[in-house]
Amino acid sequence: LTIYVSPFFRIFYYFIGLVLGYIRKLQPQTGCAFMGMLENFLAIVACIVYFIGMQCDLLNPYVSLLYLLVFGMLIYVLSYEEGIISRFLHNKVNIYLGGLSMEFFMLHYLIVHYGGMLVWNKFQPAFGMEVLVSVLLFAITYLIVLLYKKISKC
């Protein structure tokens, strides 16, 4: 069972990320093997928490707090860029997609929600077409984000 939580409710997590980013900015950038090991360990813990959490009620405040703590620590440790996962995430494609992520995050809910309503109410797609509609809405969101990036550079 997957519960989709609107970005309007996830704004708290966004602010936690901003605070962690500010704290990290105050820390010196040091090459520390311990952070690399901690990154790998927290990645495993995060996977375990994720899969166990999928069996629980995701709106339970204790589960949400556990997610916040584990994934917050993982993101903080990832910022040191010392582990295997950091090296994987540091390639050109991931950096490019990361540059689009904020706009994508802000727009995707509106496009998926209202675009999906339009498609379902107007065309009543046949069973199995949900995937095609989802891919189409994803592509539309991506194109709007690219257009926004292009316009905002002017």
XYZ file of N, CA and C in Angstrom:
462
model
N 0.848 -1.176 0.000
C 0.000 0.000 0.000
C 0.889 1.232 0.000
N 0.703 2.084 -0.956
C 1.471 3.322 -1.035
C 0.522 4.497 -0.840
N 0.908 5.417 0.010
C 0.115 6.619 0.241
C 0.879 7.788 -0.344
N 0.233 8.512 -1.242
C 0.860 9.697 -1.816
C 0.491 10.889 -0.948
N 1.487 11.597 -0.469
C 1.246 12.762 0.368
C 1.587 14.006 -0.451
N 0.649 14.888 -0.511
C 0.780 16.110 -1.296
C 2.000 16.924 -0.861
N 2.652 17.613 -1.803
C 3.779 18.483 -1.447
C 3.397 19.560 -0.435
N 2.140 19.916 -0.390
C 1.709 20.927 0.567
C 1.899 20.438 2.003
N 1.819 19.122 2.208
C 2.028 18.558 3.533
C 3.494 18.224 3.782
N 4.279 18.136 2.723
C 5.693 17.780 2.868
C 6.593 18.996 3.038
N 6.038 20.165 3.135
C 6.845 21.382 3.249
C 7.702 21.349 4.507
N 7.220 20.687 5.564
C 7.998 20.552 6.798
C 9.329 19.864 6.512
N 9.310 18.811 5.700
C 10.543 18.099 5.355
C 11.484 18.992 4.547
N 10.916 19.816 3.718
C 11.713 20.757 2.931
C 12.480 21.704 3.858
N 11.803 22.239 4.860
C 12.457 23.155 5.800
C 13.514 22.444 6.643
N 13.268 21.190 6.995
C 14.287 20.409 7.706
C 15.535 20.295 6.821
N 15.333 20.069 5.534
C 16.456 20.003 4.601
C 17.222 21.313 4.526
N 16.496 22.419 4.543
C 17.162 23.725 4.540
C 18.018 23.918 5.795
N 17.490 23.524 6.939
C 18.239 23.653 8.197
C 19.477 22.763 8.159
N 19.320 21.522 7.696
C 20.481 20.627 7.594
C 21.527 21.200 6.634
N 21.073 21.784 5.526
C 22.005 22.401 4.583
C 22.770 23.559 5.201
N 22.077 24.354 6.001
C 22.731 25.482 6.668
C 23.757 24.979 7.685
N 23.376 23.972 8.459
C 24.307 23.394 9.435
C 25.526 22.820 8.720
N 25.284 22.129 7.609
C 26.400 21.521 6.858
C 27.317 22.592 6.292
N 26.754 23.704 5.888
C 27.555 24.789 5.322
C 28.518 25.366 6.360
N 28.139 25.298 7.623
C 28.997 25.794 8.698
C 30.138 24.832 9.027
N 30.011 23.572 8.595
C 31.023 22.553 8.869
C 32.144 22.635 7.823
N 33.387 22.376 8.228
C 34.473 22.353 7.236
C 34.369 21.115 6.350
N 34.791 21.253 5.097
C 34.816 20.120 4.174
C 36.104 19.358 4.412
N 35.988 18.200 5.010
C 37.173 17.396 5.294
C 37.005 16.020 4.695
N 38.090 15.448 4.243
C 38.075 14.086 3.753
C 38.112 13.139 4.944
N 37.010 12.476 5.211
C 36.911 11.648 6.399
C 36.384 10.275 6.006
N 37.206 9.248 6.186
C 36.794 7.888 5.835
C 35.607 7.433 6.687
N 35.519 7.960 7.911
C 34.406 7.594 8.779
C 33.068 7.983 8.149
N 33.004 9.139 7.509
C 31.764 9.586 6.872
C 31.388 8.659 5.716
N 32.376 8.144 5.005
C 32.101 7.187 3.931
C 31.493 5.904 4.467
N 32.037 5.393 5.565
C 31.490 4.179 6.180
C 30.096 4.454 6.748
N 29.937 5.619 7.381
C 28.640 5.977 7.946
C 27.589 6.127 6.844
N 27.999 6.667 5.703
C 27.089 6.804 4.564
C 26.571 5.446 4.124
N 27.478 4.491 3.967
C 27.079 3.151 3.533
C 26.165 2.492 4.562
N 26.499 2.638 5.844
C 25.690 2.062 6.912
C 24.293 2.682 6.933
N 24.225 4.013 6.866
C 22.925 4.687 6.899
C 22.089 4.372 5.660
N 22.723 4.130 4.534
C 21.984 3.754 3.325
C 21.297 2.407 3.533
N 21.982 1.480 4.157
C 21.391 0.171 4.451
C 20.252 0.329 5.455
N 20.493 1.116 6.510
C 19.449 1.361 7.514
C 18.240 2.027 6.863
N 18.470 2.993 5.985
C 17.373 3.693 5.314
C 16.550 2.716 4.467
N 17.209 1.794 3.775
C 16.477 0.788 2.983
C 15.621 -0.096 3.889
N 16.195 -0.519 5.002
C 15.444 -1.360 5.946
C 14.236 -0.592 6.494
N 14.465 0.646 6.921
C 13.372 1.473 7.452
C 12.303 1.679 6.386
N 12.714 1.916 5.152
C 11.757 2.118 4.078
C 10.886 0.884 3.886
N 11.504 -0.295 3.783
C 10.733 -1.508 3.516
C 9.877 -1.917 4.717
N 10.365 -1.713 5.914
C 9.541 -1.975 7.096
C 8.424 -0.940 7.182
N 8.747 0.302 6.894
C 7.754 1.374 6.938
C 6.624 1.184 5.946
N 6.890 0.503 4.835
C 5.842 0.262 3.845
C 4.769 -0.673 4.395
N 5.104 -1.410 5.446
C 4.133 -2.301 6.074
C 3.319 -1.579 7.144
N 3.688 -0.344 7.455
C 3.044 0.416 8.523
C 2.196 1.536 7.930
N 1.479 2.198 8.799
C 0.708 3.369 8.414
C 1.671 4.551 8.294
N 1.878 5.027 7.076
C 2.855 6.088 6.846
C 2.431 7.426 7.448
N 1.186 7.570 7.804
C 0.729 8.805 8.424
C 0.864 8.765 9.945
N 1.334 7.638 10.474
C 1.597 7.520 11.903
C 2.749 8.456 12.248
N 2.593 9.315 13.268
C 3.649 10.289 13.583
C 4.984 9.642 13.965
N 4.956 8.460 14.581
C 6.204 7.790 14.960
C 6.957 7.271 13.738
N 6.216 6.745 12.784
C 6.839 6.281 11.539
C 7.413 7.483 10.789
N 6.663 8.575 10.732
C 7.145 9.784 10.059
C 8.402 10.322 10.732
N 8.433 10.304 12.061
C 9.605 10.773 12.794
C 10.819 9.884 12.518
N 10.592 8.566 12.464
C 11.684 7.643 12.157
C 12.229 7.917 10.756
N 11.337 8.088 9.781
C 11.761 8.434 8.422
C 12.582 9.724 8.427
N 12.075 10.732 9.108
C 12.743 12.024 9.155
C 14.146 11.895 9.738
N 14.292 11.166 10.826
C 15.603 11.014 11.460
C 16.578 10.243 10.578
N 16.155 9.082 10.092
C 17.061 8.232 9.307
C 17.438 8.899 7.990
N 16.453 9.384 7.250
C 16.755 9.978 5.948
C 17.423 11.342 6.092
N 17.093 12.079 7.155
C 17.784 13.342 7.416
C 19.266 13.113 7.685
N 19.570 12.097 8.525
C 20.985 11.771 8.787
C 21.680 11.313 7.517
N 20.989 10.500 6.714
C 21.590 10.013 5.466
C 21.917 11.181 4.533
N 20.988 12.098 4.369
C 21.227 13.246 3.484
C 22.375 14.101 4.007
N 22.404 14.305 5.314
C 23.494 15.080 5.909
C 24.843 14.412 5.647
N 24.924 13.117 5.868
C 26.188 12.388 5.665
C 26.549 12.342 4.182
N 25.543 12.238 3.306
C 25.814 12.257 1.863
C 26.478 13.558 1.430
N 26.228 14.633 2.145
C 26.803 15.924 1.763
C 28.323 15.953 1.909
N 28.892 15.024 2.655
C 30.349 14.956 2.778
C 31.004 14.309 1.551
N 30.207 13.614 0.721
C 30.669 13.016 -0.540
C 31.878 12.102 -0.356
N 31.788 11.207 0.604
C 32.913 10.317 0.890
C 32.634 8.849 0.588
N 31.396 8.460 0.332
C 31.059 7.046 0.170
C 30.788 6.643 -1.262
N 30.446 5.386 -1.418
C 30.162 4.808 -2.740
C 28.927 5.463 -3.357
N 27.900 5.663 -2.550
C 26.658 6.249 -3.058
C 26.898 7.670 -3.538
N 27.683 8.426 -2.798
C 27.998 9.804 -3.212
C 28.699 9.825 -4.560
N 29.625 8.899 -4.748
C 30.328 8.854 -6.036
C 29.380 8.517 -7.172
N 28.425 7.610 -6.914
C 27.436 7.262 -7.928
C 26.548 8.464 -8.246
N 26.141 9.194 -7.232
C 25.252 10.342 -7.429
C 25.960 11.542 -8.050
N 27.272 11.519 -8.081
C 28.044 12.674 -8.526
C 28.384 12.619 -10.020
N 27.597 11.885 -10.826
C 27.864 11.884 -12.261
C 27.056 12.976 -12.946
N 27.369 13.269 -14.198
C 26.784 14.413 -14.908
C 25.265 14.320 -15.054
N 24.742 13.128 -15.306
C 23.299 12.965 -15.494
C 22.561 13.289 -14.198
N 23.037 12.758 -13.090
C 22.382 13.021 -11.803
C 22.477 14.492 -11.404
N 23.587 15.121 -11.703
C 23.734 16.548 -11.395
C 22.761 17.367 -12.241
N 22.624 17.024 -13.508
C 21.675 17.711 -14.384
C 20.239 17.551 -13.869
N 19.861 16.304 -13.532
C 18.510 16.063 -13.020
C 18.291 16.760 -11.672
N 19.319 16.827 -10.857
C 19.220 17.540 -9.585
C 18.958 19.018 -9.784
N 19.484 19.584 -10.866
C 19.248 20.985 -11.172
C 17.799 21.267 -11.551
N 17.086 20.245 -11.996
C 15.684 20.400 -12.359
C 14.739 20.022 -11.218
N 15.261 19.433 -10.160
C 14.407 18.791 -9.163
C 13.499 19.755 -8.411
N 13.953 20.947 -8.083
C 13.110 21.859 -7.315
C 11.882 22.279 -8.116
N 12.087 22.679 -9.357
C 10.957 23.072 -10.188
C 10.032 21.879 -10.429
N 10.623 20.721 -10.655
C 9.833 19.508 -10.874
C 8.999 19.203 -9.636
N 9.610 19.319 -8.464
C 8.911 19.072 -7.205
C 7.735 20.019 -7.037
N 7.934 21.277 -7.377
C 6.884 22.267 -7.178
C 5.738 22.123 -8.196
N 6.021 21.628 -9.387
C 5.012 21.562 -10.441
C 4.324 20.206 -10.586
N 4.989 19.130 -10.215
C 4.475 17.811 -10.581
C 3.102 17.516 -9.985
N 2.858 17.930 -8.759
C 1.567 17.616 -8.139
C 0.423 18.282 -8.900
N 0.614 19.556 -9.235
C -0.445 20.273 -9.950
C -0.726 19.649 -11.315
N 0.325 19.326 -12.045
C 0.141 18.773 -13.390
C -0.453 17.374 -13.324
N 0.064 16.540 -12.427
C -0.456 15.172 -12.322
C -1.904 15.202 -11.833
N -2.178 16.027 -10.835
C -3.537 16.063 -10.281
C -4.545 16.603 -11.293
N -4.303 17.809 -11.801
C -5.270 18.427 -12.701
C -5.221 17.830 -14.108
N -4.044 17.464 -14.571
C -3.953 16.790 -15.865
C -4.621 15.426 -15.827
N -4.419 14.709 -14.726
C -5.065 13.408 -14.567
C -6.577 13.541 -14.504
N -7.074 14.561 -13.793
C -8.520 14.778 -13.726
C -9.077 15.068 -15.110
N -8.376 15.895 -15.868
C -8.836 16.236 -17.216
C -8.917 14.994 -18.092
N -7.855 14.192 -18.061
C -7.820 12.993 -18.912
C -8.909 12.009 -18.490
N -9.031 11.773 -17.183
C -10.002 10.776 -16.723
C -11.436 11.253 -16.937
N -11.711 12.526 -16.689
C -13.076 13.025 -16.847
C -13.472 13.182 -18.308
N -12.510 13.553 -19.143
C -12.819 13.844 -20.547
C -12.805 12.585 -21.411
N -11.780 11.731 -21.213
C -11.564 10.625 -22.147
C -11.859 9.247 -21.574
N -11.968 9.112 -20.256
C -12.212 7.813 -19.624
C -11.304 6.729 -20.223
N -9.969 6.807 -19.966
C -9.049 5.858 -20.596
C -9.350 4.413 -20.186
N -9.104 3.525 -21.117
C -9.343 2.102 -20.873
C -8.365 1.583 -19.823
N -8.729 0.449 -19.223
C -7.878 -0.161 -18.218
C -6.500 -0.443 -18.830
N -5.449 -0.134 -18.106
C -4.093 -0.340 -18.598
C -3.493 0.911 -19.208
N -4.313 1.908 -19.453
C -3.810 3.146 -20.034
C -3.242 4.083 -18.975
N -3.404 3.718 -17.681
C -2.925 4.577 -16.602
C -1.426 4.830 -16.719
N -0.691 3.799 -17.100
C 0.764 3.934 -17.230
C 1.100 4.918 -18.342
N 0.425 4.796 -19.455
C 0.661 5.707 -20.580
C 0.332 7.147 -20.181
N -0.776 7.345 -19.496
C -1.161 8.680 -19.054
C -0.138 9.219 -18.062
N 0.337 8.372 -17.156
C 1.347 8.802 -16.179
C 2.636 9.223 -16.864
N 3.075 8.453 -17.843
C 4.291 8.799 -18.592
C 4.082 10.106 -19.346
N 2.921 10.277 -19.933
C 2.614 11.514 -20.658
C 2.633 12.712 -19.710
N 2.031 12.585 -18.533
C 2.023 13.687 -17.570
C 3.433 13.972 -17.053
N 4.241 12.931 -16.882
C 5.638 13.115 -16.484
C 6.387 13.903 -17.557
N 6.187 13.519 -18.820
C 6.859 14.210 -19.931
C 6.416 15.672 -20.014
N 5.137 15.933 -19.814
C 4.643 17.314 -19.836
C 5.288 18.127 -18.721
N 5.360 17.538 -17.520
C 5.997 18.227 -16.397
C 7.451 18.531 -16.720
N 8.159 17.565 -17.272
C 9.567 17.738 -17.627
C 9.733 18.868 -18.644
N 8.884 18.894 -19.660
C 8.979 19.946 -20.677
C 8.676 21.325 -20.094
N 7.716 21.406 -19.193
C 7.406 22.693 -18.564
C 8.582 23.159 -17.707
N 9.212 22.228 -16.998
C 10.380 22.577 -16.180
C 11.513 23.075 -17.073
N 11.770 22.397 -18.188
C 12.814 22.847 -19.120
C 12.491 24.228 -19.676
N 11.230 24.454 -20.031
C 10.822 25.764 -20.523
C 11.029 26.826 -19.452
N 10.661 26.532 -18.213
C 10.861 27.480 -17.116
C 12.345 27.796 -16.940
N 13.192 26.762 -16.985
C 14.638 26.980 -16.836
C 15.163 27.885 -17.943
N 14.685 27.656 -19.166
C 15.125 28.455 -20.305
C 14.682 29.908 -20.150
N 13.430 30.118 -19.755
C 12.905 31.477 -19.596
C 13.583 32.185 -18.433
N 13.819 31.473 -17.332
C 14.391 32.115 -16.149
C 15.845 32.521 -16.356
N 16.530 31.984 -17.363
C 17.908 32.396 -17.661
C 17.953 33.735 -18.376
N 16.853 34.117 -19.027
C 16.818 35.374 -19.787
C 16.784 36.570 -18.885
